[in-house]
Coordinates of C-alpha atoms and ligand atoms in Angstrom, one line a residue:
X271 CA 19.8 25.5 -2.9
X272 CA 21.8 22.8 -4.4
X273 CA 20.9 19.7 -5.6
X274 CA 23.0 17.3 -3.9
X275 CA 21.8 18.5 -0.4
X276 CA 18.8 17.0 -1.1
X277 CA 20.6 13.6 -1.5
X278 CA 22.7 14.6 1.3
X279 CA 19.9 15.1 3.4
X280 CA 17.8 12.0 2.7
X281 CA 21.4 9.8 3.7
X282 CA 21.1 11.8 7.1
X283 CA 17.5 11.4 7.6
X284 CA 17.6 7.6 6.5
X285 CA 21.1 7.6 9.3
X286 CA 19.2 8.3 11.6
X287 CA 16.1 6.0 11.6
X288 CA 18.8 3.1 11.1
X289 CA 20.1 4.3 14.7
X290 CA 17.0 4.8 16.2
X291 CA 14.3 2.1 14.4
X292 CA 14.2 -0.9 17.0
X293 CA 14.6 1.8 20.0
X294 CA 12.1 4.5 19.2
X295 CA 10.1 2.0 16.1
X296 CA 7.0 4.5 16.9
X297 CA 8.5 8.1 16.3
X298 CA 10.4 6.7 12.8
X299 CA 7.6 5.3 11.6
X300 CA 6.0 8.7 11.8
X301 CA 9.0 10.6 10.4
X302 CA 9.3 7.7 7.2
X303 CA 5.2 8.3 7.1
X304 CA 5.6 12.3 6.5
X305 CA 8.7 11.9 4.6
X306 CA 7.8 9.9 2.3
X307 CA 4.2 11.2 1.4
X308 CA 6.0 14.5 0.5
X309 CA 8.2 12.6 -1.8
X310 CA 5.1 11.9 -4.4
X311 CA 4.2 14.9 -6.7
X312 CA 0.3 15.3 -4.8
X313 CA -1.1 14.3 -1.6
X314 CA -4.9 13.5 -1.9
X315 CA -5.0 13.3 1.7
X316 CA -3.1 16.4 3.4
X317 CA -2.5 19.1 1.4
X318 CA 0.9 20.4 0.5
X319 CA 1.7 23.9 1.9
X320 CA 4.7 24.1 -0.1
X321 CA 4.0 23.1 -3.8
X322 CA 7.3 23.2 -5.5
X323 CA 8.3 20.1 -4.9
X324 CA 12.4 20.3 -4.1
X325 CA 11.7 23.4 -2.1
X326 CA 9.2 21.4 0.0
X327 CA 11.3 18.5 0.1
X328 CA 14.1 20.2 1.4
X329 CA 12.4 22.0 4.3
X330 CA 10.7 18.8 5.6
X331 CA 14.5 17.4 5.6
X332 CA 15.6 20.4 7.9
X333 CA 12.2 19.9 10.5
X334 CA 13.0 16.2 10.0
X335 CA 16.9 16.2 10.6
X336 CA 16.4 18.4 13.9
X337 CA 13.7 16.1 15.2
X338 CA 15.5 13.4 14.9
X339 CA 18.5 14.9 17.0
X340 CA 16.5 15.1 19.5
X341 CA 15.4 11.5 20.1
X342 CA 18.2 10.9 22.6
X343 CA 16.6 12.9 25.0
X344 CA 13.3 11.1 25.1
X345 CA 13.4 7.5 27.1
X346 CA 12.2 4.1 25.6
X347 CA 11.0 0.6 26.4
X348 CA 12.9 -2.3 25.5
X349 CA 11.1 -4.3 22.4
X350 CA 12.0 -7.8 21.6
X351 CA 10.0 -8.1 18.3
X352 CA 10.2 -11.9 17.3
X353 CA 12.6 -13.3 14.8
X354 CA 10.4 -11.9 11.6
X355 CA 12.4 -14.0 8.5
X356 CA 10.2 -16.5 7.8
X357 CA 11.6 -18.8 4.9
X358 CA 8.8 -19.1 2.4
X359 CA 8.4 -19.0 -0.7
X360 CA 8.5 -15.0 -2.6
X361 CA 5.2 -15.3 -3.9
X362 CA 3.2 -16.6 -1.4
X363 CA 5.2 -14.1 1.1
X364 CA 4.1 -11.0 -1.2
X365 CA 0.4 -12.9 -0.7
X366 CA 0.2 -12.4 2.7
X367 CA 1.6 -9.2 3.0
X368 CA -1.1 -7.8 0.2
X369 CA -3.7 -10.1 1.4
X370 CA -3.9 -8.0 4.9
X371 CA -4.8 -4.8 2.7
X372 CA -7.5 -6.0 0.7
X373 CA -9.7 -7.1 3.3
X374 CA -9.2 -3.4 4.7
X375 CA -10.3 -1.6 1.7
X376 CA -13.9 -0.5 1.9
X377 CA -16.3 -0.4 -1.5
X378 CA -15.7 3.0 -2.0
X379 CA -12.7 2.4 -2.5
X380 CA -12.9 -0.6 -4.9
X381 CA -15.3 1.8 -7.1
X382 CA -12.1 4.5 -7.5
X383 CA -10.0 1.6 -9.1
X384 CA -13.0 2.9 -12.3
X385 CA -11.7 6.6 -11.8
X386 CA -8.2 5.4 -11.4
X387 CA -8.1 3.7 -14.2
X388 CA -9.7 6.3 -17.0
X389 CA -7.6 9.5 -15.1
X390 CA -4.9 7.3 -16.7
X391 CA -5.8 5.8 -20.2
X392 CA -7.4 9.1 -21.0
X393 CA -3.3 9.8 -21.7
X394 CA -3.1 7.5 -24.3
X395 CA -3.8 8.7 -27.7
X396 CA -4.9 4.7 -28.8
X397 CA -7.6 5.0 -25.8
X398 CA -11.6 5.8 -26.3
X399 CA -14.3 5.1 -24.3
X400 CA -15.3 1.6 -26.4
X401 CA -11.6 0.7 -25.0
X402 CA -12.5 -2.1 -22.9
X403 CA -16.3 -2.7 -24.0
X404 CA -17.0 -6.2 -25.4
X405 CA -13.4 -7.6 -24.3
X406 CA -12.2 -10.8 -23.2
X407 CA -9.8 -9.2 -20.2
X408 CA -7.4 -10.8 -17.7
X409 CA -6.2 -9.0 -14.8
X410 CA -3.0 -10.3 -13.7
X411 CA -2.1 -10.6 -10.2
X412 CA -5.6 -9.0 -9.2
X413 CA -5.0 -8.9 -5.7
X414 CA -8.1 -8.1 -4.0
X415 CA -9.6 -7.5 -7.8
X416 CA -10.8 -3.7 -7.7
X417 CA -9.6 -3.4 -11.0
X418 CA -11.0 -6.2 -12.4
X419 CA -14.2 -5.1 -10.9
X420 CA -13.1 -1.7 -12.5
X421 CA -12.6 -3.5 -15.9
X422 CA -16.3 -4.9 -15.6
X423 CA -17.8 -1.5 -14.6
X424 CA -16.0 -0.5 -18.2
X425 CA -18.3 -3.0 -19.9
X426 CA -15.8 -6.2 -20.7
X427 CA -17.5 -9.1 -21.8
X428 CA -15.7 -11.4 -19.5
X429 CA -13.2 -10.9 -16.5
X430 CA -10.5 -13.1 -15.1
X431 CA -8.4 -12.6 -12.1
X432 CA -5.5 -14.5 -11.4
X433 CA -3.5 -14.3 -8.1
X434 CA -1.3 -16.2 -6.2
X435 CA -2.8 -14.8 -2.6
X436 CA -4.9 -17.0 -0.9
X437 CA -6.6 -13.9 1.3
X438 CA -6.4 -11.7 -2.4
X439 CA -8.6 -14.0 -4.2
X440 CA -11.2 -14.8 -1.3
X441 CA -12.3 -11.1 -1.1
X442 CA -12.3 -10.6 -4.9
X443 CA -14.6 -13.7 -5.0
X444 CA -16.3 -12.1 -1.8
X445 CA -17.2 -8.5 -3.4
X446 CA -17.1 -9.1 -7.2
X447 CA -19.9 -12.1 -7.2
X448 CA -20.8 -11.2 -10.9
X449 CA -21.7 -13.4 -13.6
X450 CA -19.1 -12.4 -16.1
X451 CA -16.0 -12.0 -13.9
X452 CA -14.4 -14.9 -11.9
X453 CA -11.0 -15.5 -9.8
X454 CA -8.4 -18.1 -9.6
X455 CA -5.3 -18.6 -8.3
X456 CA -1.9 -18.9 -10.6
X457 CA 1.1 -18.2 -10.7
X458 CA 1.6 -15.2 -13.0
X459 CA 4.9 -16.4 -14.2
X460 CA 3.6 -19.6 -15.2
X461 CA -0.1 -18.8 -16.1
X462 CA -2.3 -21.4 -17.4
X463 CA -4.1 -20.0 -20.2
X464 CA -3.3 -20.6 -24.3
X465 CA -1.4 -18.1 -26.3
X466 CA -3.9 -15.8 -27.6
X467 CA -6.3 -15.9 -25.1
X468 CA -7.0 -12.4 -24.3
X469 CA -8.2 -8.8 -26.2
X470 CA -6.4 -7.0 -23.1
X471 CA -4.4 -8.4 -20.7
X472 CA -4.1 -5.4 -17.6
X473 CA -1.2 -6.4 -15.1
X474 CA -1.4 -2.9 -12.6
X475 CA 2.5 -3.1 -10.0
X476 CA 2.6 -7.2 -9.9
X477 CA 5.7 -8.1 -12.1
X478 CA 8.4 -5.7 -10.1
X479 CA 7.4 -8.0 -7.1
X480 CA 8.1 -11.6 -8.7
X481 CA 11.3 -13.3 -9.1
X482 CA 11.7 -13.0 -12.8
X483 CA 9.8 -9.7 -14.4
X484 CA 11.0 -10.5 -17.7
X485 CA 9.7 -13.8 -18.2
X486 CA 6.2 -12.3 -16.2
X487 CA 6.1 -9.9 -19.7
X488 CA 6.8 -12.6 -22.0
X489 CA 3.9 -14.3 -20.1
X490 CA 2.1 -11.3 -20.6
X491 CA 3.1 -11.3 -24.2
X492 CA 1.9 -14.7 -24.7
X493 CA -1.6 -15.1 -23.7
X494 CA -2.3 -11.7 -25.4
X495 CA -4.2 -12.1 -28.9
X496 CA -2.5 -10.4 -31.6
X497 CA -3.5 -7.1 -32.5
X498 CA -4.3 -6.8 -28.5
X499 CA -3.3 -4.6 -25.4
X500 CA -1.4 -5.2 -22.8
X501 CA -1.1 -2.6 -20.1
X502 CA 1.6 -2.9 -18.0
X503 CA 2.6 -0.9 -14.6
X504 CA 6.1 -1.3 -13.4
X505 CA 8.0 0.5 -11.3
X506 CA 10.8 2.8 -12.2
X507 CA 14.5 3.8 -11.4
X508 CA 16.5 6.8 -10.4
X509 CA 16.3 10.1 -8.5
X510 CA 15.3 10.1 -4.7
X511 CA 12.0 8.2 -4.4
X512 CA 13.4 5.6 -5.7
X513 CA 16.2 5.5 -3.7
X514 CA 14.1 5.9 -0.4
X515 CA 12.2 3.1 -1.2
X516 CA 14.8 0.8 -1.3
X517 CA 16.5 1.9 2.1
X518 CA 12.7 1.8 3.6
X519 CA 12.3 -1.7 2.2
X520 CA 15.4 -2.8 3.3
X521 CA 15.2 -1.4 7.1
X522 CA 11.3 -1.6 7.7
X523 CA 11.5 -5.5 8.1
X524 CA 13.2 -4.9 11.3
X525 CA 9.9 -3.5 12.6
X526 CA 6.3 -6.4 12.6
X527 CA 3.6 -5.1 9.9
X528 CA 1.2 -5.4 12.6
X529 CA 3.2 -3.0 14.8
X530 CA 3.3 -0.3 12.3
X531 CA 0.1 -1.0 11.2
X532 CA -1.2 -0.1 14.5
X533 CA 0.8 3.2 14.5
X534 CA -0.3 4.1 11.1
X535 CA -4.4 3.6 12.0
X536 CA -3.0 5.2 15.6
X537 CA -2.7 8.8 13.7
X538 CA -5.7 8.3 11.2
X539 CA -4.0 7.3 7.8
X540 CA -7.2 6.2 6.0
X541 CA -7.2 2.2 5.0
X542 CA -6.6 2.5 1.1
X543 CA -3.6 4.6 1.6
X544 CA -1.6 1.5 1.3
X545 CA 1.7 2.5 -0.5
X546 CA 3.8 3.4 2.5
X547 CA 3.0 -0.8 4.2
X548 CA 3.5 -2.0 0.4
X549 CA 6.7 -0.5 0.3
X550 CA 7.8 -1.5 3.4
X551 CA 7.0 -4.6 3.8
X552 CA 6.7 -6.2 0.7
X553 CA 8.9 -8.7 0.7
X554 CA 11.0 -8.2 -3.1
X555 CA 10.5 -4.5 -5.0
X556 CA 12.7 -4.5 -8.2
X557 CA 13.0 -1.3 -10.0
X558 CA 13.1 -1.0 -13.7
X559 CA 14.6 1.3 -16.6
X560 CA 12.1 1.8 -19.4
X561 CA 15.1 0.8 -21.4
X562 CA 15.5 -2.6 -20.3
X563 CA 11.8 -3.0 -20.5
X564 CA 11.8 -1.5 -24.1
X565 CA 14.7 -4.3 -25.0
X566 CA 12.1 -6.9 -23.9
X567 CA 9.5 -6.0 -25.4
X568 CA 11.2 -5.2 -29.0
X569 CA 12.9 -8.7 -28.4
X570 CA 9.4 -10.1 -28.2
X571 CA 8.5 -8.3 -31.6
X572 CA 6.3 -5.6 -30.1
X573 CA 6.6 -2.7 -32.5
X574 CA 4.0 -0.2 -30.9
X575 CA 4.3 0.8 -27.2
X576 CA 3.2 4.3 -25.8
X577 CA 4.3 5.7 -22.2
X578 CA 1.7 7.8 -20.2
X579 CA 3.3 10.8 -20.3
X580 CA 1.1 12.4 -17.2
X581 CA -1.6 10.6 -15.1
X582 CA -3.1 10.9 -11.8
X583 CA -2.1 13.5 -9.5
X584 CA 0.1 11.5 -7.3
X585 CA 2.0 9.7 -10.5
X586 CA 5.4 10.3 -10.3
X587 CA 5.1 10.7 -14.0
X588 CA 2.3 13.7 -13.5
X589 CA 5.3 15.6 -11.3
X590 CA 8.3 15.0 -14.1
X591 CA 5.6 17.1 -16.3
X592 CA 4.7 19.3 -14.5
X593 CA 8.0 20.4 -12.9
X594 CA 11.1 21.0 -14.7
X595 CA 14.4 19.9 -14.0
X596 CA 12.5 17.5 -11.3
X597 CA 14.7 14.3 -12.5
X598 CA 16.5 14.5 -9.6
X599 CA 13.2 13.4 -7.1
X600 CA 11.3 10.6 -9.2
X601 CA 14.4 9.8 -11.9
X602 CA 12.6 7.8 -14.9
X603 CA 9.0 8.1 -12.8
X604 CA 7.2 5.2 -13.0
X605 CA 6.5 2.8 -16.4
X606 CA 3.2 2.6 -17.2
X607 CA 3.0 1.4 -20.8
X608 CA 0.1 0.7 -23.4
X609 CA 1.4 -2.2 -25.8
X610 CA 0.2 -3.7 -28.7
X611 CA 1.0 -7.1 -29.8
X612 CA 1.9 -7.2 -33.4
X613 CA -0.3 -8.8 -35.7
Ligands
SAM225 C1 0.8 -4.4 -5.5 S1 -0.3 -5.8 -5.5 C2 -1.3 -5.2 -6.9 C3 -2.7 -5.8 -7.0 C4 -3.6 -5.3 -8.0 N1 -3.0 -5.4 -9.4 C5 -4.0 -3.8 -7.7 O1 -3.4 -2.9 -8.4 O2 -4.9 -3.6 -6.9 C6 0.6 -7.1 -6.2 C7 -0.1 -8.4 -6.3 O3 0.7 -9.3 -7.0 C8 0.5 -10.6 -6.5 N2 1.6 -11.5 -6.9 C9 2.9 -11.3 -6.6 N3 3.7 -12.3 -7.2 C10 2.8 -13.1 -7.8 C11 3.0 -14.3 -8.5 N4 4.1 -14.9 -8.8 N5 1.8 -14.9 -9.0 C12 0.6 -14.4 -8.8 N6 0.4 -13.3 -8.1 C13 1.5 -12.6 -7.6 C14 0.4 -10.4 -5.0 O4 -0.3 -11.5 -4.3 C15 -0.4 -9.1 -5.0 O5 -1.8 -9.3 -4.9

């Protein structure tokens, strides 16, 4: 099998759903649900039957590609969904869209955000389990705060949350009511805290969706103490998920979040399975290189950064190690870093 047919492919596929989205909105929202959840390395919901991951990826293609030829031959109703470009500000935009998910996300899954977390800094050689214990933290852009609940469970001193989402803070302040963890709402590209406020500052897929993500790390940067961590999750560049996403992103607005949404809980995806409505309707998704990220950071004067190398299952990084020559789907993977602010 070549390489390039699995680009080939995905232009095809993606072809097609640009045809067919505002006629037949239900049947590619199924086809963009299975395709993508077979472009991440694992699937903690359906299993894979095919684990080699282009082999798998190439076949769904195929069953894809004939399906949709043969949408012309079913009959559709037609949907006048309203005019959905609101003008509003990015970030309170990327509020609303995130603040519709939190309130769906039940305590069971909050509590993961604990596993998530240490299934990842377990990879990082400066990591032990007195890591977070006895820290002043700040979780930056917090969203519905599972990680800063996470970060308390992991026995911080104090936690802060900041957010700019009205519905994000009002469920962190709704499930974390805890004497040493609190929530307010900033801006995290202009946050109002001193320089050298925090032992950690955690920012977990916030920056990539703000208008400036290099001044949201020299923010980062800022309010860290020296000799402190900053962990930062970004998303990456290259190679076919990447690519997906941005076609998704760009044609998924056509279709209302509610209506998909409704076609999503229609054939059972499970609430905190949230990635494929982030993606899609987020409203701005930038994608980074680890090198332009590196160049900020060095510019800043950070001299010690380390890259988890493997992490949960379903990290795109996890997939670049355990597959060879696998580039080609994820590219760089994603950027999760561990930084130290220089003393
Ligand atoms: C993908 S969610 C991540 C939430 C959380 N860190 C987590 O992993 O559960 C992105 C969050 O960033 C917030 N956000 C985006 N731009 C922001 C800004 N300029 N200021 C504050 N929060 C912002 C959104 O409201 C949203 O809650």
């Amino acid at each position: 099998m070549k390489s390039n047919s699995l680009i080939q492919n995905q232009n095809i596929i993606f072809s097609f759903i640009r045809r067919y989205l505002k006629k037949y909105p239900y049947f590619c929202i199924i086809v963009l649900h299975e395709y993508f959840r077979n472009l991440f390395p694992d699937d903690p919901h359906i299993n894979f039957k095919i684990k080699d991951p282009k082999t798998r990826i190439v076949d769904l293609q195929i069953t894809l590609i004939n399906t949709l030829q043969n949408f012309e031959n079913f009959g559709f109703y037609n949907i006048n969904f309203k005019n959905l470009n609101a003008q509003e500000e990015l970030k309170k935009k990327t509020g609303k869209v995130y603040g519709k998910f939190w309130k769906r996300f039940s305590n069971k899954e909050n509590i993961n955000a604990k596993k998530f977390i240490l299934e990842r800094f377990r990879n990082f050689k400066s990591f032990n389990n007195n890591f977070f214990k006895n820290k002043k933290i700040i979780d930056v852009g917090c969203g519905g705060g599972r990680y800063s609940n996470a970060l308390r469970l992991l026995k911080a001193k104090q936690v802060i949350g900041v957010d700019f989402s009205d519905d994000g803070i009002f469920t962190a302040k709704k499930n974390y009511n805890f004497k040493n963890i609190s929530f307010k709402k900033q801006n995290v590209l202009k946050l109002k805290f001193k320089k050298n406020s925090f032992d950690v500052v955690f920012c977990n897929g916030v920056l990539h969706h703000t208008s400036d993500f290099k001044r949201g790390i020299k923010e980062l940067h800022r309010i860290c103490k020296p000799g402190g961590h900053i962990y930062l999750y970004l998303y990456g560049t290259g190679g076919l998920y990447w690519s997906a996403r941005k076609q998704m992103n760009k044609f998924m607005k056509l279709i209302p979040q509610e209506y998909s949404q409704k076609v999503l809980d229609l054939i059972g995806m499970p609430n905190n399975r949230f990635i494929f409505m982030d993606n899609w309707y987020v409203p701005y998704e930038r994608h980074c290189s680890h090198k332009e990220v590196n160049k900020i950071l060095k510019s800043l004067g950070v001299e010690f950064i380390e890259k988890m190398k493997k992490g949960r299952k379903t990290d795109l990084e996890t997939g670049l190690f355990n597959y060879k020559n696998s580039k080609i789907i994820w590219g760089e993977g994603e950027i999760r870093l561990l930084i130290k602010k220089s003393v």
